[in-house]
Amino acid sequence: MPHIDHLIITLDNAVRTLHGIHHHGRPDPAAGISQAELSDSERRHAAGLMRVDHTGEICAQALYHGQAFAAKDNHIRRYMLHAAAEEADHLNWCKRRLDELESHTSMLNPLWYAGSFVIGAAAGAAGNGWNLGFVVETERQVKSHLDKHLQELPRQDERSRVILQKIREEEVQHADNAIHAGGKPLPETIKRAMKLISGVMTTTAYRI
Ligand SMILES: [Fe+2]
Ligand SMILES: [Fe+2]
């Protein structure tokens, strides 16, 4: 049964994530890179992609928070909360770029947060090996979205590109860390279900 302080941390994390309040703050990878000229349709497209990536990071936070909440021991709980805190920069960088592109974050983020938290908690309850294996698979799927987005961004949009490249680099590292920490490979059906859900997320977050 989770402790009352875990409940408080969990609520605090949810509020911070959905309102964009974070303590962590490494420099934005796009700092110092000049704004490119974008047509209206290019700007909208870049914003759509950045909105998907922002929602992906909301889901990542929620998964980690859910995994920490239901983790079997304190070591794994700390691992998940530490990873989530590190990832908070990803969320901030995407949000800032969306502001620059005169766009907004997805209106469905609270729903995605709630759903991802439940999925994360289920992974956490399944035991440490599965919990870490879930991190590995999540990070790999995020990486493959980022690969696609890096191809699709308007060619001259260097500011968005360096942000996504930096995030991609770190997601690969997160997957490796989770493998080394003992992540088990997930069953194919789970991987397919995760892809299905993230497909729904990417299609909707691009638009709303
Ligand atoms: Fe991330
Ligand atoms: Fe990550």
GROMACS .gro file of C-alpha atoms and ligand atoms in nm:
model
  210
    1MET     CA    1   0.000   0.000   0.000
    2PRO     CA    2   0.157   0.334  -0.099
    3HIS     CA    3   0.250   0.573   0.180
    4ILE     CA    4   0.072   0.907   0.231
    5ASP     CA    5   0.393   1.095   0.140
    6HIS     CA    6   0.405   0.905  -0.192
    7LEU     CA    7   0.051   1.024  -0.257
    8ILE     CA    8   0.147   1.384  -0.184
    9ILE     CA    9   0.458   1.364  -0.406
   10THR     CA   10   0.243   1.209  -0.679
   11LEU     CA   11  -0.017   1.487  -0.669
   12ASP     CA   12   0.254   1.753  -0.656
   13ASN     CA   13   0.426   1.596  -0.959
   14ALA     CA   14   0.099   1.585  -1.157
   15VAL     CA   15   0.023   1.952  -1.087
   16ARG     CA   16   0.378   2.061  -1.172
   17THR     CA   17   0.382   1.863  -1.496
   18LEU     CA   18   0.048   1.989  -1.623
   19HIS     CA   19   0.125   2.350  -1.528
   20GLY     CA   20   0.485   2.347  -1.651
   21ILE     CA   21   0.640   2.422  -1.309
   22HIS     CA   22   0.985   2.262  -1.277
   23HIS     CA   23   1.296   2.327  -1.074
   24HIS     CA   24   1.534   2.149  -1.306
   25GLY     CA   25   1.664   2.370  -1.580
   26ARG     CA   26   1.953   2.300  -1.813
   27PRO     CA   27   2.015   2.550  -2.094
   28ASP     CA   28   1.785   2.525  -2.395
   29PRO     CA   29   1.975   2.352  -2.680
   30ALA     CA   30   1.826   2.609  -2.919
   31ALA     CA   31   1.981   2.904  -2.733
   32GLY     CA   32   2.198   3.104  -2.969
   33ILE     CA   33   2.042   2.962  -3.286
   34SER     CA   34   1.862   3.220  -3.495
   35GLN     CA   35   1.493   3.198  -3.587
   36ALA     CA   36   1.439   3.076  -3.941
   37GLU     CA   37   1.189   3.230  -4.181
   38LEU     CA   38   0.890   2.995  -4.189
   39SER     CA   39   0.578   3.021  -4.403
   40ASP     CA   40   0.244   2.991  -4.222
   41SER     CA   41   0.199   2.630  -4.321
   42GLU     CA   42   0.559   2.541  -4.223
   43ARG     CA   43   0.512   2.709  -3.887
   44ARG     CA   44   0.187   2.521  -3.827
   45HIS     CA   45   0.348   2.193  -3.925
   46ALA     CA   46   0.652   2.249  -3.701
   47ALA     CA   47   0.416   2.344  -3.416
   48GLY     CA   48   0.210   2.028  -3.472
   49LEU     CA   49   0.523   1.814  -3.446
   50MET     CA   50   0.651   1.998  -3.138
   51ARG     CA   51   0.306   1.965  -2.978
   52VAL     CA   52   0.318   1.587  -3.030
   53ASP     CA   53   0.665   1.577  -2.873
   54HIS     CA   54   0.549   1.793  -2.584
   55THR     CA   55   0.255   1.557  -2.520
   56GLY     CA   56   0.496   1.264  -2.549
   57GLU     CA   57   0.700   1.420  -2.270
   58ILE     CA   58   0.383   1.471  -2.062
   59CYS     CA   59   0.315   1.098  -2.107
   60ALA     CA   60   0.676   1.016  -2.014
   61GLN     CA   61   0.641   1.218  -1.692
   62ALA     CA   62   0.311   1.047  -1.610
   63LEU     CA   63   0.451   0.700  -1.683
   64TYR     CA   64   0.752   0.763  -1.459
   65HIS     CA   65   0.530   0.907  -1.186
   66GLY     CA   66   0.293   0.609  -1.207
   67GLN     CA   67   0.587   0.369  -1.209
   68ALA     CA   68   0.737   0.540  -0.903
   69PHE     CA   69   0.402   0.534  -0.726
   70ALA     CA   70   0.358   0.158  -0.764
   71ALA     CA   71   0.730   0.063  -0.754
   72LYS     CA   72   0.816  -0.243  -0.548
   73ASP     CA   73   1.102  -0.081  -0.359
   74ASN     CA   74   1.255   0.256  -0.275
   75HIS     CA   75   1.555   0.211  -0.500
   76ILE     CA   76   1.335   0.177  -0.811
   77ARG     CA   77   1.104   0.454  -0.687
   78ARG     CA   78   1.401   0.691  -0.662
   79TYR     CA   79   1.525   0.576  -1.006
   80MET     CA   80   1.189   0.667  -1.164
   81LEU     CA   81   1.154   1.003  -0.987
   82HIS     CA   82   1.511   1.099  -1.074
   83ALA     CA   83   1.453   1.006  -1.440
   84ALA     CA   84   1.131   1.211  -1.446
   85ALA     CA   85   1.309   1.514  -1.298
   86GLU     CA   86   1.580   1.490  -1.565
   87GLU     CA   87   1.316   1.466  -1.836
   88ALA     CA   88   1.145   1.783  -1.714
   89ASP     CA   89   1.387   1.980  -1.933
   90HIS     CA   90   1.247   1.805  -2.241
   91LEU     CA   91   0.903   1.926  -2.149
   92ASN     CA   92   1.026   2.283  -2.098
   93TRP     CA   93   1.224   2.295  -2.422
   94CYS     CA   94   0.925   2.174  -2.628
   95LYS     CA   95   0.692   2.419  -2.453
   96ARG     CA   96   0.923   2.713  -2.516
   97ARG     CA   97   0.954   2.623  -2.883
   98LEU     CA   98   0.575   2.597  -2.912
   99ASP     CA   99   0.548   2.949  -2.766
  100GLU     CA  100   0.799   3.075  -3.022
  101LEU     CA  101   0.598   2.913  -3.297
  102GLU     CA  102   0.294   3.101  -3.162
  103SER     CA  103   0.116   2.778  -3.084
  104HIS     CA  104  -0.018   2.593  -2.785
  105THR     CA  105   0.022   2.264  -2.599
  106SER     CA  106  -0.238   1.991  -2.650
  107MET     CA  107  -0.570   2.047  -2.476
  108LEU     CA  108  -0.588   1.674  -2.411
  109ASN     CA  109  -0.273   1.668  -2.196
  110PRO     CA  110  -0.461   1.613  -1.865
  111LEU     CA  111  -0.628   1.307  -2.019
  112TRP     CA  112  -0.297   1.174  -2.152
  113TYR     CA  113  -0.136   1.234  -1.815
  114ALA     CA  114  -0.409   1.041  -1.633
  115GLY     CA  115  -0.406   0.748  -1.877
  116SER     CA  116  -0.028   0.724  -1.881
  117PHE     CA  117  -0.012   0.738  -1.501
  118VAL     CA  118  -0.242   0.435  -1.477
  119ILE     CA  119  -0.036   0.244  -1.734
  120GLY     CA  120   0.286   0.338  -1.550
  121ALA     CA  121   0.138   0.222  -1.219
  122ALA     CA  122   0.042  -0.112  -1.376
  123ALA     CA  123   0.403  -0.153  -1.499
  124GLY     CA  124   0.531  -0.061  -1.154
  125ALA     CA  125   0.305  -0.317  -0.988
  126ALA     CA  126   0.430  -0.589  -1.224
  127GLY     CA  127   0.775  -0.588  -1.057
  128ASN     CA  128   1.115  -0.424  -1.102
  129GLY     CA  129   1.227  -0.609  -1.416
  130TRP     CA  130   0.904  -0.530  -1.601
  131ASN     CA  131   0.898  -0.177  -1.466
  132LEU     CA  132   1.245  -0.109  -1.608
  133GLY     CA  133   1.164  -0.302  -1.926
  134PHE     CA  134   0.872  -0.070  -1.976
  135VAL     CA  135   1.108   0.230  -1.957
  136VAL     CA  136   1.329   0.070  -2.225
  137GLU     CA  137   1.038   0.017  -2.462
  138THR     CA  138   0.887   0.361  -2.399
  139GLU     CA  139   1.218   0.534  -2.470
  140ARG     CA  140   1.267   0.331  -2.787
  141GLN     CA  141   0.925   0.424  -2.917
  142VAL     CA  142   0.986   0.790  -2.833
  143LYS     CA  143   1.315   0.772  -3.021
  144SER     CA  144   1.146   0.634  -3.331
  145HIS     CA  145   0.889   0.918  -3.325
  146LEU     CA  146   1.170   1.169  -3.292
  147ASP     CA  147   1.352   1.014  -3.589
  148LYS     CA  148   1.039   1.064  -3.796
  149HIS     CA  149   0.987   1.419  -3.677
  150LEU     CA  150   1.348   1.511  -3.750
  151GLN     CA  151   1.283   1.405  -4.110
  152GLU     CA  152   0.953   1.593  -4.128
  153LEU     CA  153   1.053   1.929  -3.978
  154PRO     CA  154   1.085   2.218  -4.224
  155ARG     CA  155   1.448   2.202  -4.336
  156GLN     CA  156   1.537   2.554  -4.216
  157ASP     CA  157   1.383   2.509  -3.866
  158GLU     CA  158   1.714   2.463  -3.685
  159ARG     CA  159   1.577   2.568  -3.347
  160SER     CA  160   1.323   2.284  -3.336
  161ARG     CA  161   1.577   2.045  -3.484
  162VAL     CA  162   1.849   2.091  -3.221
  163ILE     CA  163   1.592   2.048  -2.943
  164LEU     CA  164   1.464   1.721  -3.088
  165GLN     CA  165   1.818   1.598  -3.155
  166LYS     CA  166   1.921   1.662  -2.796
  167ILE     CA  167   1.607   1.491  -2.662
  168ARG     CA  168   1.664   1.195  -2.894
  169GLU     CA  169   2.023   1.157  -2.772
  170GLU     CA  170   1.904   1.151  -2.411
  171GLU     CA  171   1.616   0.905  -2.474
  172VAL     CA  172   1.868   0.658  -2.619
  173GLN     CA  173   2.076   0.701  -2.302
  174HIS     CA  174   1.767   0.648  -2.083
  175ALA     CA  175   1.687   0.322  -2.261
  176ASP     CA  176   2.047   0.201  -2.212
  177ASN     CA  177   2.041   0.296  -1.844
  178ALA     CA  178   1.719   0.100  -1.789
  179ILE     CA  179   1.864  -0.206  -1.966
  180HIS     CA  180   2.172  -0.192  -1.743
  181ALA     CA  181   1.954  -0.150  -1.435
  182GLY     CA  182   1.784  -0.483  -1.519
  183GLY     CA  183   1.500  -0.405  -1.761
  184LYS     CA  184   1.338  -0.718  -1.907
  185PRO     CA  185   1.226  -0.729  -2.272
  186LEU     CA  186   0.847  -0.686  -2.284
  187PRO     CA  187   0.614  -0.933  -2.456
  188GLU     CA  188   0.532  -0.841  -2.819
  189THR     CA  189   0.161  -0.791  -2.739
  190ILE     CA  190   0.245  -0.523  -2.482
  191LYS     CA  191   0.481  -0.350  -2.726
  192ARG     CA  192   0.209  -0.353  -2.991
  193ALA     CA  193  -0.048  -0.212  -2.748
  194MET     CA  194   0.195   0.066  -2.653
  195LYS     CA  195   0.247   0.151  -3.022
  196LEU     CA  196  -0.128   0.160  -3.077
  197ILE     CA  197  -0.182   0.403  -2.789
  198SER     CA  198   0.107   0.625  -2.894
  199GLY     CA  199  -0.033   0.627  -3.250
  200VAL     CA  200  -0.361   0.770  -3.117
  201MET     CA  201  -0.166   1.024  -2.912
  202THR     CA  202   0.047   1.146  -3.205
  203THR     CA  203  -0.251   1.179  -3.440
  204THR     CA  204  -0.465   1.376  -3.194
  205ALA     CA  205  -0.190   1.592  -3.039
  206TYR     CA  206  -0.081   1.713  -3.384
  207ARG     CA  207  -0.423   1.876  -3.423
  208ILE     CA  208  -0.555   1.961  -3.075
  209FE      FE  209   1.203   1.282  -2.277
  210FE      FE  210   1.363   0.960  -2.164
   0.00000   0.00000   0.00000
